Amino acid sequence: MKILLTKFTLLAKDKKAWLALIAGLVLTFAYAPFEIWPIAFFSLAAIIFCINPKNTGKKHAKTAAKYGFIFGLGWFGAGISWVHVSIATFGGMPLIASLALMALLCSYLALFPALAFWATTRFASGPKSYGALLIVSFAISEYLRAHLLTGFPWLSFGYTQTDSPLRLLAPYIGEFGLTLVCIAIGFALYRLSQKDFKTLAITSSALALLFAGAYTTGTAQYSGKSMSTLLVQGNIKQSLRFDPSQFWTTMSKYQDLTRTHWDADLIVWPEAAVPEIEALADSYLAGLDSAASFNKTALITGVVDYQLDTKTIFNTLIVVGNKNKEDEHGHYRYLDKNRYQKHQLLPIGEFVPFEDLLRPIAPLFDLPMSSFTRGDKVQNNLRANGFNILPAICYEIVFADLVRGNYQHSSDLLFTVSNDAWFGDSIGPHQHMQIARMRALELQRPLIRVTNNGVSGVYDPISHTQQSMPQFEATTMKADVKLIQGDSVYSQYGNMFVWGFVLLLGVGGFASRFKVGSIKN
């Protein structure tokens, strides 16, 4: 106990540790809803200053990992504080237990920047190779964060640039590439503070080349066509969403909100807007199908599909009404192939790892609808009233490769649904919308996002304009969406070119290390 107290006292007196923590904490203001994007660069410069690239090698790697971990605690502790809203409100756990669970989650996520700074410091030969290897290390650590234990790629640095001039590079290098650009700029700012103007000049020249390439190779443009869309936001209280006695009330509410707006080309409802399982809601869905078809439109809604024969349950999007504009009758049938089943499930919320052990512990691990089955990773676009709709349900929109994997040349728009009522009036829903907008920038397709209680809206990635509905209101919004044609570089090649650049940097960084080593010998 005395040893731990001594270590804590030393840490409390460590000014660089405090700076690392503050650098992580202020990163929250670079993301939505604050969107002060330059903070990301200065925050990264600050943590690099704490670690000091002049101190490299095995001897200093442990210290770098320590500061990287503290930085990560601030970064995720403030940035994903909205998770605690869900745990505290719906988890049914004592405050001390919910805080401990949050501390465990943030500590796990902080391991990844700690790993990046440890590896960079361990293998760099000095400040010159440090920048290159820092980009390589973060590329690897962020990839691991996005994939290990199903992945949690929330709050990547690239999202801070959704509203900055750097967003113009998203169709070419994606959010992952923008994350590495942020790290490069942060390192250049640190080197500038050390009166090294060469690094800043190299970084600026590289960015200029990227922008020049983007300007000369742009392919996505307006097609000259548009579609009218109706977004319906029910604002159903989370405590009532899966109460069987409220199912009909919820479904009637969505029907009533839609009743006077059947003139839109496409009508969209949120995730599980129809809370009754699909097989038992057949008469209700048949009625919607007839109404939509009669008005020569289509409606997409979320619904829970519990298949009685196989005992599997899917978080599903279905289309009722016209599949094509020339249809004279609706085409909805239970288990019709024109549907989308969620693939990337939310841990705890939609599936529970080690469920036999965890479910008895607390209500948090035994939430309603927490036993979903994965849909296929690659699925067809939804077909609705002649349009091809690229779907993603809730948490899936965070996984760029998954969304891109379902993109097709014929995709007319990106459509995502969610229920962010779990997170109350926190920053979480705003970050979620920002992430969705980044996917639209990458794929150069207009975005329609509809949720139970916000943030719902429409986003145009070319004009960078957004129409949003007020949060926490039961309301509708009509929007005319300009369609876009042409494929972005990112939609066709993903992160292939970015990883190629990372490989070159890795070779260059290690070559520099070996060169220094041979000179010393």
Coordinates of N, CA and C in Angstrom, one line a residue, residues 189-368:
L189 N 3.7 20.4 -35.7 CA 3.5 21.5 -34.8 C 4.5 21.4 -33.6
Y190 N 4.7 20.1 -33.2 CA 5.7 19.9 -32.1 C 7.1 20.3 -32.6
R191 N 7.4 19.9 -33.8 CA 8.8 20.2 -34.3 C 8.9 21.7 -34.5
L192 N 7.8 22.3 -34.9 CA 7.9 23.8 -35.1 C 8.2 24.5 -33.7
S193 N 7.7 23.9 -32.6 CA 8.0 24.5 -31.3 C 9.5 24.3 -31.0
Q194 N 10.1 23.3 -31.6 CA 11.5 23.1 -31.4 C 12.4 23.8 -32.5
K195 N 11.7 24.7 -33.2 CA 12.3 25.6 -34.3 C 12.8 24.7 -35.4
D196 N 12.1 23.6 -35.7 CA 12.4 22.8 -36.9 C 11.4 23.1 -37.9
F197 N 11.8 23.9 -38.9 CA 10.8 24.4 -39.9 C 10.8 23.4 -41.1
K198 N 11.8 22.5 -41.2 CA 11.8 21.5 -42.3 C 10.7 20.5 -42.2
T199 N 10.3 20.0 -41.0 CA 9.2 19.1 -40.9 C 7.9 19.7 -41.3
L200 N 7.7 20.9 -40.9 CA 6.5 21.6 -41.3 C 6.4 21.8 -42.8
A201 N 7.6 22.1 -43.4 CA 7.6 22.3 -44.8 C 7.3 21.0 -45.6
I202 N 7.8 19.9 -45.1 CA 7.6 18.6 -45.7 C 6.1 18.2 -45.6
T203 N 5.6 18.4 -44.4 CA 4.1 18.1 -44.1 C 3.2 18.9 -45.0
S204 N 3.5 20.2 -45.1 CA 2.7 21.2 -45.9 C 2.8 20.8 -47.4
S205 N 4.0 20.4 -47.8 CA 4.1 20.0 -49.2 C 3.3 18.8 -49.6
A206 N 3.4 17.8 -48.6 CA 2.7 16.5 -48.8 C 1.1 16.8 -48.9
L207 N 0.7 17.7 -48.0 CA -0.8 18.0 -48.0 C -1.2 18.7 -49.3
A208 N -0.3 19.6 -49.8 CA -0.5 20.4 -51.0 C -0.7 19.4 -52.2
L209 N 0.2 18.4 -52.2 CA 0.1 17.4 -53.2 C -1.2 16.6 -53.2
L210 N -1.6 16.2 -51.9 CA -2.8 15.5 -51.8 C -4.0 16.3 -52.3
F211 N -4.0 17.6 -51.9 CA -5.1 18.4 -52.4 C -5.1 18.6 -53.9
A212 N -3.9 18.7 -54.5 CA -3.8 18.9 -55.9 C -4.3 17.6 -56.6
G213 N -3.9 16.5 -56.1 CA -4.4 15.2 -56.6 C -5.9 15.1 -56.5
A214 N -6.5 15.5 -55.4 CA -7.9 15.4 -55.2 C -8.7 16.4 -56.2
Y215 N -8.1 17.5 -56.4 CA -8.7 18.5 -57.3 C -8.7 18.0 -58.7
T216 N -7.7 17.2 -59.1 CA -7.6 16.8 -60.5 C -8.2 15.5 -60.8
T217 N -8.6 14.7 -59.7 CA -9.1 13.4 -60.0 C -10.5 13.2 -59.5
G218 N -11.2 14.3 -59.1 CA -12.6 14.1 -58.6 C -13.5 13.6 -59.6
T219 N -14.3 12.6 -59.2 CA -15.2 11.9 -60.2 C -16.7 12.0 -59.8
A220 N -17.0 12.2 -58.5 CA -18.4 12.3 -58.0 C -19.0 13.7 -58.3
Q221 N -20.2 13.7 -58.8 CA -20.9 14.9 -59.1 C -22.4 14.7 -59.1
Y222 N -23.2 15.8 -59.1 CA -24.6 15.6 -59.1 C -25.1 15.0 -60.4
S223 N -26.0 14.1 -60.3 CA -26.5 13.4 -61.5 C -27.6 14.2 -62.2
G224 N -28.1 15.3 -61.5 CA -29.2 16.0 -62.1 C -30.6 15.5 -61.6
K225 N -30.6 14.4 -60.9 CA -31.8 13.8 -60.4 C -31.9 14.1 -58.9
S226 N -33.2 14.0 -58.4 CA -33.4 14.3 -57.0 C -34.5 13.4 -56.5
M227 N -34.7 13.3 -55.2 CA -35.8 12.5 -54.6 C -36.3 13.2 -53.4
S228 N -37.6 13.2 -53.2 CA -38.2 13.8 -52.0 C -38.3 12.7 -50.9
T229 N -37.9 13.1 -49.7 CA -37.8 12.1 -48.6 C -38.5 12.6 -47.4
L230 N -39.2 11.7 -46.7 CA -39.9 12.1 -45.4 C -39.2 11.3 -44.3
L231 N -38.7 12.0 -43.3 CA -38.1 11.4 -42.2 C -39.1 11.5 -41.0
V232 N -39.3 10.4 -40.4 CA -40.3 10.3 -39.3 C -39.6 9.9 -38.0
Q233 N -39.7 10.8 -37.0 CA -39.0 10.6 -35.7 C -40.1 10.5 -34.6
G234 N -40.2 9.3 -34.0 CA -41.3 9.0 -33.1 C -41.1 9.5 -31.7
N235 N -39.8 9.7 -31.2 CA -39.5 10.1 -29.9 C -40.2 9.2 -28.8
I236 N -40.0 7.9 -28.9 CA -40.6 7.0 -28.0 C -39.7 6.9 -26.8
K237 N -40.2 7.0 -25.6 CA -39.3 6.8 -24.4 C -38.7 5.4 -24.4
Q238 N -37.4 5.4 -24.0 CA -36.7 4.1 -24.1 C -37.3 3.1 -23.1
S239 N -37.9 3.5 -22.0 CA -38.5 2.6 -21.1 C -39.7 1.9 -21.6
L240 N -40.3 2.5 -22.7 CA -41.5 2.0 -23.3 C -41.3 1.2 -24.6
R241 N -40.1 1.3 -25.1 CA -39.9 0.8 -26.5 C -40.1 -0.7 -26.6
F242 N -39.8 -1.5 -25.6 CA -40.0 -2.9 -25.6 C -41.0 -3.4 -24.6
D243 N -41.9 -2.5 -24.2 CA -43.0 -2.9 -23.3 C -44.1 -3.4 -24.2
P244 N -44.5 -4.7 -24.2 CA -45.5 -5.2 -25.1 C -46.8 -4.5 -25.1
S245 N -47.2 -3.9 -23.9 CA -48.4 -3.2 -23.8 C -48.4 -1.9 -24.6
Q246 N -47.2 -1.4 -25.0 CA -47.0 -0.2 -25.7 C -46.8 -0.4 -27.2
F247 N -46.7 -1.6 -27.7 CA -46.4 -1.9 -29.1 C -47.3 -1.2 -30.0
W248 N -48.6 -1.4 -29.8 CA -49.6 -0.9 -30.7 C -49.6 0.7 -30.7
T249 N -49.4 1.2 -29.5 CA -49.4 2.7 -29.3 C -48.2 3.3 -30.2
T250 N -47.1 2.6 -30.1 CA -45.9 3.0 -30.9 C -46.1 2.9 -32.4
M251 N -46.7 1.8 -32.8 CA -46.9 1.6 -34.2 C -48.0 2.6 -34.8
S252 N -49.0 2.9 -34.0 CA -50.0 3.8 -34.4 C -49.5 5.2 -34.5
K253 N -48.5 5.5 -33.6 CA -47.9 6.9 -33.6 C -47.1 7.1 -34.9
Y254 N -46.4 6.1 -35.3 CA -45.6 6.3 -36.5 C -46.6 6.4 -37.7
Q255 N -47.6 5.6 -37.7 CA -48.6 5.6 -38.8 C -49.3 7.0 -38.9
D256 N -49.6 7.5 -37.7 CA -50.3 8.8 -37.7 C -49.4 9.9 -38.2
L257 N -48.1 9.9 -37.8 CA -47.2 10.9 -38.2 C -46.9 10.9 -39.7
T258 N -47.1 9.7 -40.3 CA -46.9 9.5 -41.8 C -48.1 9.8 -42.6
R259 N -49.3 9.7 -42.0 CA -50.5 9.6 -42.8 C -50.7 10.7 -43.8
T260 N -50.3 11.9 -43.5 CA -50.6 13.1 -44.4 C -49.4 13.4 -45.3
H261 N -48.4 12.4 -45.4 CA -47.2 12.7 -46.1 C -46.8 11.6 -47.1
W262 N -47.8 10.9 -47.6 CA -47.5 9.8 -48.5 C -47.0 10.3 -49.9
D263 N -46.9 11.6 -50.1 CA -46.5 12.1 -51.4 C -45.0 12.1 -51.6
A264 N -44.2 11.7 -50.6 CA -42.8 11.7 -50.8 C -42.3 10.5 -51.6
D265 N -41.2 10.6 -52.3 CA -40.7 9.5 -53.0 C -40.2 8.3 -52.1
L266 N -39.8 8.7 -50.9 CA -39.3 7.7 -50.0 C -39.6 8.1 -48.6
I267 N -40.1 7.2 -47.8 CA -40.5 7.5 -46.4 C -39.6 6.6 -45.5
V268 N -39.0 7.2 -44.5 CA -38.1 6.4 -43.6 C -38.4 6.5 -42.2
W269 N -38.5 5.3 -41.5 CA -38.7 5.2 -40.1 C -37.4 4.7 -39.4
P270 N -37.2 4.9 -38.1 CA -36.0 4.5 -37.5 C -35.8 3.0 -37.2
E271 N -34.7 2.7 -36.5 CA -34.4 1.4 -36.0 C -35.6 0.9 -35.1
A272 N -36.0 -0.3 -35.4 CA -37.1 -1.0 -34.6 C -38.3 -0.1 -34.4
A273 N -38.6 0.8 -35.4 CA -39.8 1.6 -35.2 C -41.1 0.8 -35.0
V274 N -41.1 -0.4 -35.7 CA -42.1 -1.4 -35.4 C -41.5 -2.4 -34.4
P275 N -41.9 -2.2 -33.1 CA -41.3 -3.0 -32.0 C -41.8 -4.5 -32.0
E276 N -43.0 -4.7 -32.5 CA -43.6 -6.0 -32.5 C -42.7 -6.9 -33.4
I277 N -42.5 -8.2 -33.1 CA -41.7 -9.0 -34.0 C -42.5 -9.1 -35.3
E278 N -41.7 -9.2 -36.4 CA -42.2 -9.1 -37.7 C -43.3 -10.1 -38.0
A279 N -43.1 -11.4 -37.6 CA -44.0 -12.4 -37.9 C -45.4 -12.2 -37.3
L280 N -45.5 -11.4 -36.2 CA -46.7 -11.1 -35.6 C -47.3 -9.8 -36.0
A281 N -46.5 -9.0 -36.7 CA -47.0 -7.7 -37.2 C -47.4 -7.7 -38.7
D282 N -47.7 -8.9 -39.2 CA -47.9 -9.1 -40.7 C -49.1 -8.3 -41.1
S283 N -50.2 -8.2 -40.4 CA -51.4 -7.5 -40.9 C -51.1 -6.0 -40.9
Y284 N -50.4 -5.5 -39.9 CA -50.0 -4.1 -39.8 C -49.1 -3.7 -41.0
L285 N -48.1 -4.6 -41.2 CA -47.1 -4.3 -42.3 C -47.8 -4.4 -43.7
A286 N -48.8 -5.3 -43.8 CA -49.5 -5.4 -45.1 C -50.3 -4.2 -45.3
G287 N -50.9 -3.6 -44.3 CA -51.6 -2.3 -44.4 C -50.7 -1.2 -44.9
L288 N -49.5 -1.1 -44.3 CA -48.5 -0.1 -44.7 C -48.1 -0.3 -46.1
D289 N -47.9 -1.6 -46.5 CA -47.5 -1.9 -47.9 C -48.6 -1.4 -48.9
S290 N -49.8 -1.7 -48.6 CA -50.9 -1.3 -49.5 C -51.0 0.3 -49.6
A291 N -50.9 0.9 -48.4 CA -50.9 2.4 -48.4 C -49.8 3.0 -49.2
A292 N -48.6 2.5 -49.0 CA -47.4 3.0 -49.7 C -47.6 2.8 -51.2
S293 N -48.0 1.5 -51.6 CA -48.1 1.2 -53.0 C -49.2 2.0 -53.7
F294 N -50.3 2.2 -53.0 CA -51.4 3.1 -53.5 C -50.9 4.5 -53.8
N295 N -50.0 5.0 -53.0 CA -49.5 6.3 -53.2 C -48.2 6.4 -54.0
K296 N -47.9 5.2 -54.6 CA -46.7 5.1 -55.5 C -45.4 5.6 -54.8
T297 N -45.2 5.0 -53.6 CA -44.0 5.3 -52.9 C -43.6 4.1 -52.1
A298 N -42.5 4.2 -51.3 CA -42.0 3.1 -50.5 C -41.6 3.6 -49.2
L299 N -41.7 2.7 -48.2 CA -41.4 3.1 -46.8 C -40.4 2.0 -46.3
I300 N -39.3 2.5 -45.7 CA -38.3 1.7 -45.0 C -38.5 1.8 -43.5
T301 N -38.5 0.7 -42.8 CA -38.6 0.7 -41.4 C -37.8 -0.3 -40.7
G302 N -37.4 -0.1 -39.5 CA -36.7 -1.1 -38.7 C -37.7 -1.9 -38.0
V303 N -37.4 -3.2 -37.9 CA -38.3 -4.2 -37.3 C -37.5 -5.3 -36.7
V304 N -38.0 -5.9 -35.6 CA -37.4 -7.1 -35.0 C -37.9 -8.3 -35.7
D305 N -37.0 -9.1 -36.2 CA -37.4 -10.4 -36.9 C -37.0 -11.6 -36.1
Y306 N -37.9 -12.1 -35.4 CA -37.7 -13.4 -34.6 C -38.3 -14.5 -35.4
Q307 N -37.4 -15.4 -35.9 CA -37.8 -16.5 -36.8 C -38.1 -17.7 -35.9
L308 N -39.3 -18.0 -35.8 CA -39.8 -19.0 -34.8 C -39.2 -20.4 -35.1
D309 N -39.0 -20.7 -36.4 CA -38.5 -22.1 -36.7 C -37.1 -22.3 -36.3
T310 N -36.2 -21.3 -36.5 CA -34.8 -21.4 -36.2 C -34.4 -20.8 -34.8
K311 N -35.4 -20.1 -34.2 CA -35.1 -19.4 -32.9 C -34.0 -18.3 -33.0
T312 N -33.9 -17.8 -34.2 CA -32.9 -16.7 -34.4 C -33.6 -15.4 -34.5
I313 N -32.9 -14.3 -34.1 CA -33.5 -13.0 -34.1 C -32.6 -12.0 -34.7
F314 N -33.1 -11.2 -35.7 CA -32.4 -10.3 -36.4 C -32.9 -8.8 -36.2
N315 N -31.9 -7.9 -36.1 CA -32.3 -6.5 -36.2 C -32.3 -6.1 -37.7
T316 N -33.5 -5.8 -38.2 CA -33.8 -5.8 -39.6 C -34.3 -4.5 -40.1
L317 N -34.0 -4.2 -41.4 CA -34.7 -3.1 -42.2 C -35.5 -3.8 -43.3
I318 N -36.7 -3.4 -43.4 CA -37.5 -3.9 -44.5 C -38.1 -2.8 -45.3
V319 N -38.6 -3.1 -46.6 CA -39.2 -2.2 -47.4 C -40.6 -2.6 -47.7
V320 N -41.6 -1.7 -47.5 CA -43.0 -1.9 -47.9 C -43.3 -0.9 -49.0
G321 N -44.3 -1.3 -49.8 CA -44.6 -0.4 -50.9 C -43.9 -0.8 -52.2
N322 N -43.7 0.1 -53.0 CA -43.1 -0.1 -54.3 C -41.6 -0.4 -54.3
K323 N -41.2 -1.5 -54.9 CA -39.8 -1.8 -55.1 C -39.3 -0.9 -56.2
N324 N -40.0 -0.9 -57.3 CA -39.7 0.0 -58.5 C -40.8 1.0 -58.7
K325 N -40.5 2.0 -59.4 CA -41.5 3.1 -59.6 C -42.7 2.6 -60.4
E326 N -42.5 1.7 -61.3 CA -43.6 1.3 -62.2 C -44.5 0.2 -61.5
D327 N -44.2 -0.2 -60.3 CA -45.0 -1.2 -59.7 C -46.4 -0.8 -59.4
E328 N -47.3 -1.7 -59.6 CA -48.8 -1.3 -59.4 C -49.2 -1.8 -58.0
H329 N -48.5 -2.8 -57.5 CA -48.9 -3.4 -56.2 C -47.7 -3.5 -55.3
G330 N -47.9 -3.5 -54.0 CA -46.8 -3.6 -53.1 C -46.2 -5.0 -53.2
H331 N -45.0 -5.2 -52.6 CA -44.3 -6.5 -52.8 C -43.9 -7.0 -51.4
Y332 N -44.3 -6.5 -50.3 CA -43.8 -7.0 -49.1 C -44.4 -8.4 -48.8
R333 N -43.5 -9.3 -48.4 CA -43.8 -10.6 -47.9 C -42.8 -10.9 -46.8
Y334 N -43.3 -11.6 -45.8 CA -42.4 -12.0 -44.7 C -41.2 -12.8 -45.3
L335 N -40.0 -12.4 -44.9 CA -38.8 -13.0 -45.3 C -38.5 -12.8 -46.8
D336 N -39.1 -11.8 -47.4 CA -38.8 -11.3 -48.7 C -37.3 -10.9 -48.7
K337 N -36.6 -11.1 -49.8 CA -35.2 -10.9 -49.9 C -34.8 -9.4 -49.9
N338 N -35.8 -8.5 -50.1 CA -35.5 -7.1 -50.1 C -35.5 -6.6 -48.6
R339 N -34.5 -7.0 -47.9 CA -34.3 -6.6 -46.5 C -32.9 -6.6 -46.1
Y340 N -32.6 -6.0 -45.0 CA -31.2 -5.9 -44.5 C -31.2 -6.3 -43.1
Q341 N -30.2 -7.2 -42.7 CA -30.1 -7.7 -41.4 C -28.8 -7.3 -40.8
K342 N -28.8 -6.7 -39.7 CA -27.7 -6.1 -39.1 C -26.6 -7.1 -38.8
H343 N -25.3 -6.7 -39.2 CA -24.2 -7.6 -39.1 C -23.4 -7.3 -37.8
Q344 N -23.0 -6.0 -37.7 CA -22.1 -5.6 -36.6 C -22.9 -5.3 -35.4
L345 N -23.0 -6.3 -34.5 CA -23.8 -6.2 -33.3 C -23.1 -5.4 -32.2
L346 N -23.9 -4.7 -31.4 CA -23.4 -3.9 -30.2 C -23.2 -4.8 -29.0
P347 N -21.9 -5.0 -28.5 CA -21.7 -5.8 -27.3 C -22.6 -5.3 -26.1
I348 N -23.1 -6.2 -25.4 CA -24.0 -6.0 -24.3 C -25.4 -5.6 -24.7
G349 N -25.5 -4.6 -25.6 CA -26.8 -4.2 -26.1 C -27.5 -5.2 -27.0
E350 N -26.8 -5.9 -27.9 CA -27.4 -6.8 -28.8 C -26.9 -8.2 -28.7
F351 N -25.7 -8.4 -28.1 CA -25.3 -9.8 -27.8 C -24.4 -9.6 -26.5
V352 N -24.4 -10.7 -25.7 CA -23.7 -10.7 -24.5 C -22.6 -11.8 -24.5
P353 N -21.3 -11.4 -24.6 CA -20.3 -12.4 -24.5 C -20.3 -13.0 -23.1
F354 N -19.9 -14.3 -23.0 CA -20.0 -15.1 -21.8 C -21.3 -14.9 -21.0
E355 N -22.4 -15.0 -21.8 CA -23.7 -14.6 -21.3 C -24.1 -15.5 -20.1
D356 N -23.7 -16.7 -20.0 CA -24.1 -17.5 -18.9 C -23.5 -17.0 -17.6
L357 N -22.4 -16.4 -17.7 CA -21.7 -15.8 -16.5 C -22.2 -14.4 -16.2
L358 N -22.4 -13.6 -17.3 CA -22.7 -12.2 -17.1 C -24.2 -11.8 -16.8
R359 N -25.1 -12.5 -17.5 CA -26.5 -12.2 -17.5 C -27.1 -12.2 -16.0
P360 N -26.7 -13.1 -15.2 CA -27.2 -13.0 -13.8 C -26.7 -11.9 -12.9
I361 N -25.6 -11.2 -13.4 CA -25.0 -10.3 -12.5 C -25.8 -9.0 -12.3
A362 N -26.3 -8.4 -13.4 CA -27.0 -7.2 -13.3 C -27.9 -7.0 -14.5
P363 N -28.9 -6.1 -14.4 CA -29.8 -5.9 -15.6 C -29.1 -5.4 -16.8
L364 N -27.9 -4.7 -16.6 CA -27.1 -4.2 -17.7 C -26.8 -5.4 -18.7
F365 N -26.6 -6.6 -18.2 CA -26.2 -7.7 -19.0 C -27.4 -8.6 -19.4
D366 N -28.6 -8.1 -19.1 CA -29.8 -8.8 -19.5 C -30.8 -7.9 -20.0
L367 N -30.4 -7.0 -20.9 CA -31.3 -6.0 -21.5 C -32.3 -6.7 -22.5
P368 N -33.5 -6.1 -22.7 CA -34.4 -6.6 -23.7 C -33.7 -6.6 -25.1

